Amino acid sequence: MAQADTGNVAQTSIPGLAVVRAVQPSGLEYAISRPLVCLVLQGSKQVSLGTERFSFTAGDSLLIAANVPTVSQITRASATEPYFSLVLELDLALISELGAEIQPRQTNHSARVRVEPTDADVADTALRLMRLTERTEALPVLGRPLLREIHYWLLTGKHGKAIRQLCQPGNHTQRIADAVALLRTEFAQPLPVERLARAAGMSPSSFYQYFRAATSLSPLQFQKQLRLIEARRLMTAADRSASSAAFAVGYESVQQFTREYRRLFGLPPGKDREISKRQSLAGGNTEPQPPI
């Protein structure tokens, strides 16, 4: 069964699987997404990565095959035809396990963000996963096999080439993922590149190079965006003041926080908070950022 979350996101009882529902278009939402696949069942959405923009609608699936900064917006949704999608965080351990069993294919470079029509086998397995959330007695027995099955169909389908690269030997993805996990856990603390490089088992210079290639950001930029996204969540969802949010995420200077917040979101934090509160009181629909 889906567990209600704030806004439009409901986490299900299956690890990594969430449902997104919205009854009107959303504002811009910022996140550093984990590797995931989003299956749109109704409505439309748009996701931007840098200067690239991806639009997708019912019957499409979006793949994000890296920890990358994205800006998203639900573009078509209404009370009579809500936006509805399933979001599954990719299990890197499962991908590695299946990748070793599946007949190897030629894997040229593939985009980190891509949109394709959803494979029928993926859609069928996703539907069975959702039905399973209502069968709590069967979930411990059938949940893991169904997660394995959907990862198998993803690996052998249209998105397979990009997903396989997540765990391809020699591409350092897992090492960078270890450093990203540390950043997500301790983003409010000072994290020298040397410590992150040790977590990844690399020299600082190699780590910096591979980290930027994998995420499109430097480690410092990645940490800064994590801080700012969490601060925005604290102000809009937890009604914290700008200064309180700034100190909570590790800033020592409110002036620096305000400057960097405006650079990322286009508005000073106080103004952004006021607009969000007005939209909330008026029944506005904004999609919450995923937890970091």
C-alpha positions as a printed NumPy array, in Angstrom:
array([[  0.   ,   0.   ,   0.   ],
       [  1.258,   3.517,  -0.778],
       [  2.174,   5.606,   2.228],
       [  1.023,   9.217,   1.889],
       [  3.795,  11.757,   1.668],
       [  3.654,  15.532,   1.457],
       [  2.371,  17.013,  -1.804],
       [  1.995,  14.615,  -4.697],
       [  4.438,  11.815,  -3.851],
       [  3.453,   8.593,  -2.096],
       [  6.118,   6.065,  -1.138],
       [  4.926,   2.483,  -1.524],
       [  5.721,  -0.473,   0.722],
       [  8.153,  -1.678,  -1.967],
       [ 11.617,  -0.138,  -1.413],
       [ 12.497,   2.44 ,  -4.061],
       [  9.024,   2.53 ,  -5.659],
       [  6.898,   5.682,  -5.415],
       [  3.716,   7.033,  -7.006],
       [  3.424,  10.635,  -8.182],
       [ -0.026,  12.174,  -8.661],
       [ -0.912,  15.805,  -9.389],
       [ -4.207,  17.49 , -10.285],
       [ -2.728,  20.582, -11.92 ],
       [  0.58 ,  21.654, -13.496],
       [  3.412,  22.265, -11.031],
       [  6.056,  24.909, -10.634],
       [  9.714,  24.239, -11.311],
       [ 11.243,  21.693,  -8.949],
       [ 14.985,  21.228,  -8.447],
       [ 16.72 ,  18.014,  -7.427],
       [ 19.889,  16.003,  -7.734],
       [ 18.238,  12.833,  -8.915],
       [ 19.409,   9.344,  -8.093],
       [ 19.489,   6.816, -10.943],
       [ 15.808,   6.067, -11.6  ],
       [ 13.155,   5.287, -14.173],
       [  9.825,   7.127, -14.32 ],
       [  6.865,   5.494, -16.092],
       [  4.179,   8.027, -17.009],
       [  0.65 ,   6.633, -17.032],
       [ -1.277,   9.886, -17.52 ],
       [ -0.47 ,  13.554, -18.11 ],
       [  2.823,  15.112, -19.194],
       [  6.044,  16.286, -17.628],
       [  9.248,  18.057, -18.631],
       [ 12.736,  17.542, -17.222],
       [ 15.804,  19.669, -17.987],
       [ 19.457,  18.751, -17.571],
       [ 21.574,  21.81 , -18.266],
       [ 20.538,  23.038, -21.722],
       [ 18.869,  19.714, -22.646],
       [ 15.112,  19.476, -22.272],
       [ 13.076,  16.262, -22.268],
       [  9.293,  16.145, -22.616],
       [  7.388,  12.94 , -21.994],
       [  3.79 ,  11.868, -21.701],
       [  1.557,   8.847, -21.056],
       [  3.181,   5.705, -22.425],
       [  6.713,   7.08 , -22.128],
       [  9.443,   6.272, -19.619],
       [ 12.198,   8.621, -18.502],
       [ 15.555,   7.196, -17.486],
       [ 18.025,   9.11 , -15.334],
       [ 21.17 ,   6.98 , -15.307],
       [ 23.367,   9.124, -13.058],
       [ 23.346,  11.395, -10.002],
       [ 22.697,  14.594, -11.956],
       [ 21.003,  17.948, -11.236],
       [ 17.584,  18.239, -12.865],
       [ 14.786,  20.779, -13.079],
       [ 11.342,  19.247, -13.569],
       [  7.791,  20.466, -14.107],
       [  4.465,  18.715, -14.536],
       [  3.037,  20.329, -17.662],
       [ -0.333,  18.606, -18.101],
       [ -2.597,  17.608, -15.227],
       [ -6.16 ,  18.321, -14.156],
       [ -8.722,  17.225, -11.59 ],
       [-10.46 ,  15.075, -14.211],
       [ -7.214,  13.731, -15.737],
       [ -4.472,  13.894, -13.073],
       [ -0.799,  13.46 , -13.836],
       [  0.127,   9.963, -12.688],
       [  3.469,   8.171, -12.792],
       [  5.482,   5.423, -11.128],
       [  9.056,   6.168, -10.096],
       [ 11.527,   3.366,  -9.396],
       [ 15.009,   4.015,  -8.02 ],
       [ 17.424,   1.663,  -9.767],
       [ 19.089,  -0.978,  -7.585],
       [ 22.776,  -1.   ,  -8.562],
       [ 23.403,  -4.317,  -6.818],
       [ 20.624,  -5.954,  -8.836],
       [ 21.937,  -4.394, -12.037],
       [ 25.429,  -5.765, -11.362],
       [ 24.033,  -9.21 , -10.557],
       [ 21.845,  -9.348, -13.657],
       [ 24.507,  -7.816, -15.868],
       [ 26.787, -10.737, -15.058],
       [ 24.091, -13.216, -16.101],
       [ 22.752, -11.539, -19.236],
       [ 24.518, -12.103, -22.563],
       [ 26.885,  -9.128, -22.977],
       [ 26.019,  -6.567, -25.64 ],
       [ 28.022,  -3.832, -27.303],
       [ 27.671,  -0.807, -25.012],
       [ 28.637,   2.449, -26.613],
       [ 28.274,   5.726, -24.764],
       [ 24.632,   6.441, -23.945],
       [ 22.948,   9.563, -22.612],
       [ 22.494,   9.897, -18.853],
       [ 18.937,  11.203, -19.337],
       [ 16.693,   9.809, -22.062],
       [ 13.031,   9.263, -22.925],
       [ 11.659,   6.21 , -24.735],
       [  8.254,   4.558, -25.202],
       [  7.784,   2.199, -22.264],
       [  8.539,  -1.442, -23.079],
       [  5.474,  -3.683, -22.711],
       [  7.297,  -6.096, -20.391],
       [  8.384,  -3.212, -18.127],
       [  4.833,  -1.818, -17.982],
       [  3.386,  -5.255, -17.206],
       [  5.84 ,  -5.905, -14.366],
       [  5.298,  -2.406, -12.946],
       [  1.543,  -3.059, -12.859],
       [  2.072,  -6.333, -11.008],
       [  4.35 ,  -4.524,  -8.54 ],
       [  1.641,  -1.962,  -7.84 ],
       [ -0.963,  -4.706,  -7.332],
       [  1.423,  -6.397,  -4.92 ],
       [  1.492,  -3.312,  -2.676],
       [ -2.107,  -4.16 ,  -1.725],
       [ -1.153,  -7.755,  -0.826],
       [  0.993,  -7.259,   2.247],
       [  1.078, -10.961,   3.073],
       [  2.631, -11.742,  -0.337],
       [  5.056,  -8.809,  -0.4  ],
       [  7.933, -10.465,   1.552],
       [  7.854, -13.474,  -0.788],
       [  7.125, -11.892,  -4.181],
       [  8.463,  -8.346,  -3.839],
       [ 12.138,  -9.068,  -4.443],
       [ 11.548, -11.402,  -7.431],
       [  9.343,  -8.774,  -9.099],
       [ 11.96 ,  -6.068,  -8.518],
       [ 14.524,  -8.387, -10.078],
       [ 12.18 ,  -9.001, -13.02 ],
       [ 11.582,  -5.321, -13.757],
       [ 15.324,  -4.638, -13.624],
       [ 15.824,  -7.526, -16.06 ],
       [ 13.331,  -6.076, -18.553],
       [ 14.876,  -2.62 , -18.166],
       [ 18.344,  -4.038, -18.84 ],
       [ 17.196,  -5.946, -21.917],
       [ 14.924,  -3.178, -23.235],
       [ 15.279,   0.256, -24.799],
       [ 17.069,   1.721, -21.755],
       [ 19.375,  -1.263, -21.28 ],
       [ 22.516,   0.23 , -22.802],
       [ 22.451,   3.269, -20.505],
       [ 21.519,   1.252, -17.402],
       [ 24.269,  -1.301, -18.001],
       [ 26.859,   1.485, -17.892],
       [ 25.96 ,   2.106, -14.249],
       [ 27.797,  -1.064, -13.251],
       [ 30.089,  -1.692, -16.204],
       [ 33.573,  -2.768, -15.025],
       [ 36.162,  -0.043, -15.325],
       [ 33.838,   2.976, -15.479],
       [ 34.28 ,   3.882, -11.778],
       [ 30.508,   4.399, -11.353],
       [ 30.268,   2.439,  -8.09 ],
       [ 33.264,   4.266,  -6.61 ],
       [ 31.701,   7.619,  -7.429],
       [ 28.382,   6.346,  -6.013],
       [ 30.136,   5.682,  -2.687],
       [ 31.312,   9.297,  -2.566],
       [ 27.866,  10.548,  -3.58 ],
       [ 26.32 ,   8.538,  -0.731],
       [ 28.694,  10.262,   1.699],
       [ 27.8  ,  13.673,   0.262],
       [ 24.076,  12.99 ,   0.567],
       [ 24.486,  11.866,   4.194],
       [ 26.852,  14.597,   5.388],
       [ 26.135,  17.482,   3.012],
       [ 25.774,  19.941,   5.913],
       [ 29.337,  19.204,   7.103],
       [ 32.647,  20.327,   5.579],
       [ 33.757,  17.572,   3.181],
       [ 37.243,  18.071,   1.722],
       [ 37.873,  16.505,  -1.668],
       [ 40.555,  14.34 ,  -0.049],
       [ 37.976,  12.647,   2.199],
       [ 35.589,  12.064,  -0.696],
       [ 38.438,  10.672,  -2.795],
       [ 39.311,   8.219,   0.   ],
       [ 35.679,   7.091,   0.104],
       [ 35.918,   6.411,  -3.628],
       [ 39.34 ,   4.768,  -3.37 ],
       [ 40.909,   7.253,  -5.792],
       [ 43.524,   9.954,  -5.832],
       [ 42.035,  13.471,  -5.432],
       [ 42.852,  14.441,  -9.019],
       [ 41.352,  11.277, -10.526],
       [ 38.341,  11.512,  -8.241],
       [ 37.618,  15.112,  -9.282],
       [ 37.822,  14.172, -12.955],
       [ 35.567,  11.109, -12.705],
       [ 33.103,  12.803, -10.346],
       [ 32.535,  15.684, -12.743],
       [ 32.188,  13.307, -15.697],
       [ 29.581,  11.248, -13.805],
       [ 27.492,  14.069, -12.317],
       [ 28.242,  17.139, -14.495],
       [ 29.182,  18.994, -11.274],
       [ 32.312,  19.404,  -9.202],
       [ 32.111,  17.883,  -5.691],
       [ 31.748,  21.383,  -4.204],
       [ 28.956,  22.323,  -6.637],
       [ 27.206,  19.012,  -5.89 ],
       [ 27.324,  19.645,  -2.137],
       [ 26.183,  23.24 ,  -2.606],
       [ 23.14 ,  22.172,  -4.615],
       [ 22.259,  19.521,  -2.026],
       [ 22.37 ,  22.205,   0.663],
       [ 20.266,  24.679,  -1.303],
       [ 17.655,  22.106,  -2.337],
       [ 17.289,  20.926,   1.261],
       [ 17.089,  24.535,   2.495],
       [ 14.305,  25.215,   0.014],
       [ 12.453,  22.128,   1.234],
       [ 12.801,  23.281,   4.846],
       [ 11.374,  26.713,   3.989],
       [  8.494,  25.534,   1.798],
       [  7.518,  22.259,   3.48 ],
       [  8.6  ,  22.839,   7.098],
       [  7.959,  26.634,   7.196],
       [ 11.471,  27.437,   8.391],
       [ 12.82 ,  30.977,   8.009],
       [ 15.58 ,  31.625,   5.479],
       [ 18.217,  32.11 ,   8.179],
       [ 17.123,  28.998,  10.081],
       [ 17.233,  26.9  ,   6.904],
       [ 20.622,  28.333,   5.948],
       [ 22.23 ,  27.377,   9.264],
       [ 20.498,  23.961,   9.276],
       [ 22.155,  22.961,   5.987],
       [ 25.62 ,  24.162,   6.938],
       [ 25.899,  27.799,   5.86 ],
       [ 27.705,  30.126,   8.23 ],
       [ 26.753,  33.309,   6.351],
       [ 23.13 ,  34.188,   5.527],
       [ 24.411,  36.671,   2.948],
       [ 26.321,  33.953,   1.108],
       [ 23.307,  31.646,   1.352],
       [ 21.007,  34.309,  -0.104],
       [ 23.424,  35.011,  -2.944],
       [ 23.81 ,  31.334,  -3.91 ],
       [ 20.107,  30.573,  -3.424],
       [ 19.123,  33.331,  -5.839],
       [ 21.706,  32.143,  -8.362],
       [ 20.207,  28.63 ,  -8.396],
       [ 16.481,  29.312,  -7.996],
       [ 16.141,  32.777,  -9.558],
       [ 14.622,  34.399,  -6.453],
       [ 15.931,  35.398,  -3.007],
       [ 14.935,  32.829,  -0.362],
       [ 12.462,  35.059,   1.473],
       [ 10.582,  35.927,  -1.704],
       [ 10.563,  32.298,  -2.854],
       [  9.167,  31.238,   0.539],
       [  6.386,  33.869,   0.37 ],
       [  5.331,  32.777,  -3.129],
       [  5.28 ,  29.138,  -2.059],
       [  3.095,  29.926,   0.969],
       [  0.639,  31.912,  -1.172],
       [  0.404,  29.066,  -3.667],
       [ -0.172,  26.606,  -0.837],
       [ -2.96 ,  28.721,   0.685],
       [ -4.555,  29.117,  -2.75 ],
       [ -4.49 ,  25.373,  -3.28 ],
       [ -1.531,  25.485,  -5.639],
       [  0.159,  22.291,  -6.687],
       [  3.914,  21.979,  -6.381],
       [  5.762,  18.703,  -6.546],
       [  7.974,  18.123,  -3.528],
       [ 11.654,  17.411,  -4.047],
       [ 12.723,  13.844,  -3.388],
       [ 14.503,  13.34 ,  -0.07 ],
       [ 18.268,  13.695,  -0.205]])
